[in-house]
């Protein structure tokens, strides 16, 4: 996929809107999550699924949840949620937390430069 590191098309292709969000809000949500695209770009499209949901919109218990499944060995299931009262703020919080989780997962699975490599048989 070509484009800027924050290409919203990366998210648009992988995102499923679950309960609480209207289809008319899709473009707005894709734009808010665009920064996540650069982190997910290193995985093939067929390996990543995203789902965002909203419970109790505008209520005292409003909660936004963003889930990410990355099909690799082992399969990753990353979950981020926010109970911020403003919807835009909550979407931003789950995006930032999921970016951190994806970065952490990549760091854990990449070989470190200072460790000696195992000899191949």
PDB file of C-alpha atoms in Angstrom:
ATOM      1  CA  UNK A   1       0.000   0.000   0.000  1.00  0.00           C
ATOM      2  CA  UNK A   2       1.313   3.388  -0.924  1.00  0.00           C
ATOM      3  CA  UNK A   3       0.656   6.660   0.814  1.00  0.00           C
ATOM      4  CA  UNK A   4       1.687   8.641   3.816  1.00  0.00           C
ATOM      5  CA  UNK A   5       2.453   6.899   7.121  1.00  0.00           C
ATOM      6  CA  UNK A   6      -0.923   8.092   8.377  1.00  0.00           C
ATOM      7  CA  UNK A   7      -2.865   6.933   5.315  1.00  0.00           C
ATOM      8  CA  UNK A   8      -6.473   6.509   6.495  1.00  0.00           C
ATOM      9  CA  UNK A   9      -7.091   3.872   3.779  1.00  0.00           C
ATOM     10  CA  UNK A  10      -5.068   1.362   5.784  1.00  0.00           C
ATOM     11  CA  UNK A  11      -7.531   1.682   8.655  1.00  0.00           C
ATOM     12  CA  UNK A  12     -10.592   1.899   6.387  1.00  0.00           C
ATOM     13  CA  UNK A  13      -9.760  -1.474   4.831  1.00  0.00           C
ATOM     14  CA  UNK A  14      -9.329  -3.212   8.193  1.00  0.00           C
ATOM     15  CA  UNK A  15     -11.903  -1.552  10.476  1.00  0.00           C
ATOM     16  CA  UNK A  16     -15.304  -2.969  11.430  1.00  0.00           C
ATOM     17  CA  UNK A  17     -17.781  -0.709  13.232  1.00  0.00           C
ATOM     18  CA  UNK A  18     -19.514  -2.664  15.979  1.00  0.00           C
ATOM     19  CA  UNK A  19     -22.363  -1.620  18.257  1.00  0.00           C
ATOM     20  CA  UNK A  20     -22.818   2.018  19.135  1.00  0.00           C
ATOM     21  CA  UNK A  21     -21.401   3.647  16.026  1.00  0.00           C
ATOM     22  CA  UNK A  22     -23.405   4.770  13.007  1.00  0.00           C
ATOM     23  CA  UNK A  23     -22.208   4.027   9.488  1.00  0.00           C
ATOM     24  CA  UNK A  24     -22.289   7.795   8.842  1.00  0.00           C
ATOM     25  CA  UNK A  25     -19.509   8.180  11.464  1.00  0.00           C
ATOM     26  CA  UNK A  26     -17.164   5.786   9.685  1.00  0.00           C
ATOM     27  CA  UNK A  27     -15.098   8.418   7.834  1.00  0.00           C
ATOM     28  CA  UNK A  28     -14.678  10.473  11.015  1.00  0.00           C
ATOM     29  CA  UNK A  29     -13.506   7.403  12.963  1.00  0.00           C
ATOM     30  CA  UNK A  30     -11.121   6.337  10.193  1.00  0.00           C
ATOM     31  CA  UNK A  31      -9.543   9.813  10.245  1.00  0.00           C
ATOM     32  CA  UNK A  32      -9.196   9.713  14.056  1.00  0.00           C
ATOM     33  CA  UNK A  33      -7.487   6.293  13.913  1.00  0.00           C
ATOM     34  CA  UNK A  34      -5.225   7.112  10.929  1.00  0.00           C
ATOM     35  CA  UNK A  35      -2.046   7.318  13.047  1.00  0.00           C
ATOM     36  CA  UNK A  36      -2.474   3.615  13.837  1.00  0.00           C
ATOM     37  CA  UNK A  37      -2.073   2.803  10.133  1.00  0.00           C
ATOM     38  CA  UNK A  38       1.711   3.175  10.113  1.00  0.00           C
ATOM     39  CA  UNK A  39       2.004   0.565  12.887  1.00  0.00           C
ATOM     40  CA  UNK A  40      -0.255  -1.940  11.132  1.00  0.00           C
ATOM     41  CA  UNK A  41       1.291  -1.466   7.701  1.00  0.00           C
ATOM     42  CA  UNK A  42       4.029  -4.011   8.487  1.00  0.00           C
ATOM     43  CA  UNK A  43       1.426  -6.794   8.660  1.00  0.00           C
ATOM     44  CA  UNK A  44      -0.299  -8.161   5.536  1.00  0.00           C
ATOM     45  CA  UNK A  45      -3.944  -7.082   5.163  1.00  0.00           C
ATOM     46  CA  UNK A  46      -5.140 -10.639   5.664  1.00  0.00           C
ATOM     47  CA  UNK A  47      -3.479 -10.795   9.104  1.00  0.00           C
ATOM     48  CA  UNK A  48      -5.157  -7.793  10.745  1.00  0.00           C
ATOM     49  CA  UNK A  49      -8.731  -7.188  11.890  1.00  0.00           C
ATOM     50  CA  UNK A  50      -9.909  -4.115  13.785  1.00  0.00           C
ATOM     51  CA  UNK A  51     -13.198  -3.521  15.566  1.00  0.00           C
ATOM     52  CA  UNK A  52     -14.399  -0.461  17.446  1.00  0.00           C
ATOM     53  CA  UNK A  53     -17.486  -0.365  19.641  1.00  0.00           C
ATOM     54  CA  UNK A  54     -19.285   2.158  21.812  1.00  0.00           C
ATOM     55  CA  UNK A  55     -21.489   1.428  24.819  1.00  0.00           C
ATOM     56  CA  UNK A  56     -23.858   3.868  26.523  1.00  0.00           C
ATOM     57  CA  UNK A  57     -23.289   6.807  24.148  1.00  0.00           C
ATOM     58  CA  UNK A  58     -23.408  10.144  26.006  1.00  0.00           C
ATOM     59  CA  UNK A  59     -24.207   8.327  29.260  1.00  0.00           C
ATOM     60  CA  UNK A  60     -22.315   8.265  32.520  1.00  0.00           C
ATOM     61  CA  UNK A  61     -20.916   4.833  31.628  1.00  0.00           C
ATOM     62  CA  UNK A  62     -19.871   5.644  28.036  1.00  0.00           C
ATOM     63  CA  UNK A  63     -17.092   3.297  26.946  1.00  0.00           C
ATOM     64  CA  UNK A  64     -15.186   3.029  23.652  1.00  0.00           C
ATOM     65  CA  UNK A  65     -13.364  -0.240  22.962  1.00  0.00           C
ATOM     66  CA  UNK A  66     -10.907  -0.847  20.113  1.00  0.00           C
ATOM     67  CA  UNK A  67      -9.844  -4.422  19.443  1.00  0.00           C
ATOM     68  CA  UNK A  68      -7.122  -5.640  17.113  1.00  0.00           C
ATOM     69  CA  UNK A  69      -6.468  -9.236  16.066  1.00  0.00           C
ATOM     70  CA  UNK A  70      -3.178 -10.024  14.346  1.00  0.00           C
ATOM     71  CA  UNK A  71      -3.048 -13.520  12.895  1.00  0.00           C
ATOM     72  CA  UNK A  72       0.497 -14.707  13.395  1.00  0.00           C
ATOM     73  CA  UNK A  73       2.161 -17.212  15.659  1.00  0.00           C
ATOM     74  CA  UNK A  74       1.150 -16.692  18.380  1.00  0.00           C
ATOM     75  CA  UNK A  75      -2.072 -14.887  17.462  1.00  0.00           C
ATOM     76  CA  UNK A  76      -2.318 -11.474  19.094  1.00  0.00           C
ATOM     77  CA  UNK A  77      -5.521 -10.028  20.498  1.00  0.00           C
ATOM     78  CA  UNK A  78      -4.979  -6.451  21.640  1.00  0.00           C
ATOM     79  CA  UNK A  79      -7.714  -4.522  23.444  1.00  0.00           C
ATOM     80  CA  UNK A  80      -7.880  -0.873  24.396  1.00  0.00           C
ATOM     81  CA  UNK A  81     -10.763   0.934  26.064  1.00  0.00           C
ATOM     82  CA  UNK A  82     -11.590   4.410  27.317  1.00  0.00           C
ATOM     83  CA  UNK A  83     -14.372   5.859  29.395  1.00  0.00           C
ATOM     84  CA  UNK A  84     -13.584   9.495  28.548  1.00  0.00           C
ATOM     85  CA  UNK A  85     -16.791  11.556  28.495  1.00  0.00           C
ATOM     86  CA  UNK A  86     -16.034  13.153  25.095  1.00  0.00           C
ATOM     87  CA  UNK A  87     -16.259  10.754  22.158  1.00  0.00           C
ATOM     88  CA  UNK A  88     -13.363  12.341  20.235  1.00  0.00           C
ATOM     89  CA  UNK A  89     -11.136  12.128  23.306  1.00  0.00           C
ATOM     90  CA  UNK A  90     -12.087   8.492  23.932  1.00  0.00           C
ATOM     91  CA  UNK A  91     -11.323   7.485  20.331  1.00  0.00           C
ATOM     92  CA  UNK A  92      -7.957   9.263  20.594  1.00  0.00           C
ATOM     93  CA  UNK A  93      -7.135   7.473  23.842  1.00  0.00           C
ATOM     94  CA  UNK A  94      -7.895   4.001  22.463  1.00  0.00           C
ATOM     95  CA  UNK A  95      -5.872   4.789  19.324  1.00  0.00           C
ATOM     96  CA  UNK A  96      -2.834   5.903  21.327  1.00  0.00           C
ATOM     97  CA  UNK A  97      -3.035   2.915  23.662  1.00  0.00           C
ATOM     98  CA  UNK A  98      -3.337   0.464  20.763  1.00  0.00           C
ATOM     99  CA  UNK A  99      -0.334   2.086  19.034  1.00  0.00           C
ATOM    100  CA  UNK A 100       1.656   1.467  22.238  1.00  0.00           C
ATOM    101  CA  UNK A 101       0.473  -2.144  22.426  1.00  0.00           C
ATOM    102  CA  UNK A 102       1.354  -2.860  18.777  1.00  0.00           C
ATOM    103  CA  UNK A 103       4.802  -1.301  19.277  1.00  0.00           C
ATOM    104  CA  UNK A 104       5.333  -3.414  22.404  1.00  0.00           C
ATOM    105  CA  UNK A 105       4.264  -6.582  20.574  1.00  0.00           C
ATOM    106  CA  UNK A 106       6.666  -5.865  17.711  1.00  0.00           C
ATOM    107  CA  UNK A 107       9.527  -5.233  20.139  1.00  0.00           C
ATOM    108  CA  UNK A 108       8.904  -8.529  21.939  1.00  0.00           C
ATOM    109  CA  UNK A 109       8.969 -10.553  18.719  1.00  0.00           C
ATOM    110  CA  UNK A 110      11.856  -8.869  16.900  1.00  0.00           C
ATOM    111  CA  UNK A 111      15.357 -10.199  17.565  1.00  0.00           C
ATOM    112  CA  UNK A 112      17.538  -7.881  19.568  1.00  0.00           C
ATOM    113  CA  UNK A 113      20.789  -6.777  17.992  1.00  0.00           C
ATOM    114  CA  UNK A 114      22.902  -7.385  21.075  1.00  0.00           C
ATOM    115  CA  UNK A 115      21.959 -11.048  21.491  1.00  0.00           C
ATOM    116  CA  UNK A 116      24.063 -13.640  19.702  1.00  0.00           C
ATOM    117  CA  UNK A 117      22.103 -15.507  17.074  1.00  0.00           C
ATOM    118  CA  UNK A 118      21.580 -19.201  17.424  1.00  0.00           C
ATOM    119  CA  UNK A 119      23.560 -21.305  14.992  1.00  0.00           C
ATOM    120  CA  UNK A 120      21.466 -22.880  12.257  1.00  0.00           C
ATOM    121  CA  UNK A 121      21.609 -26.620  11.885  1.00  0.00           C
TER     122      UNK A 121
END
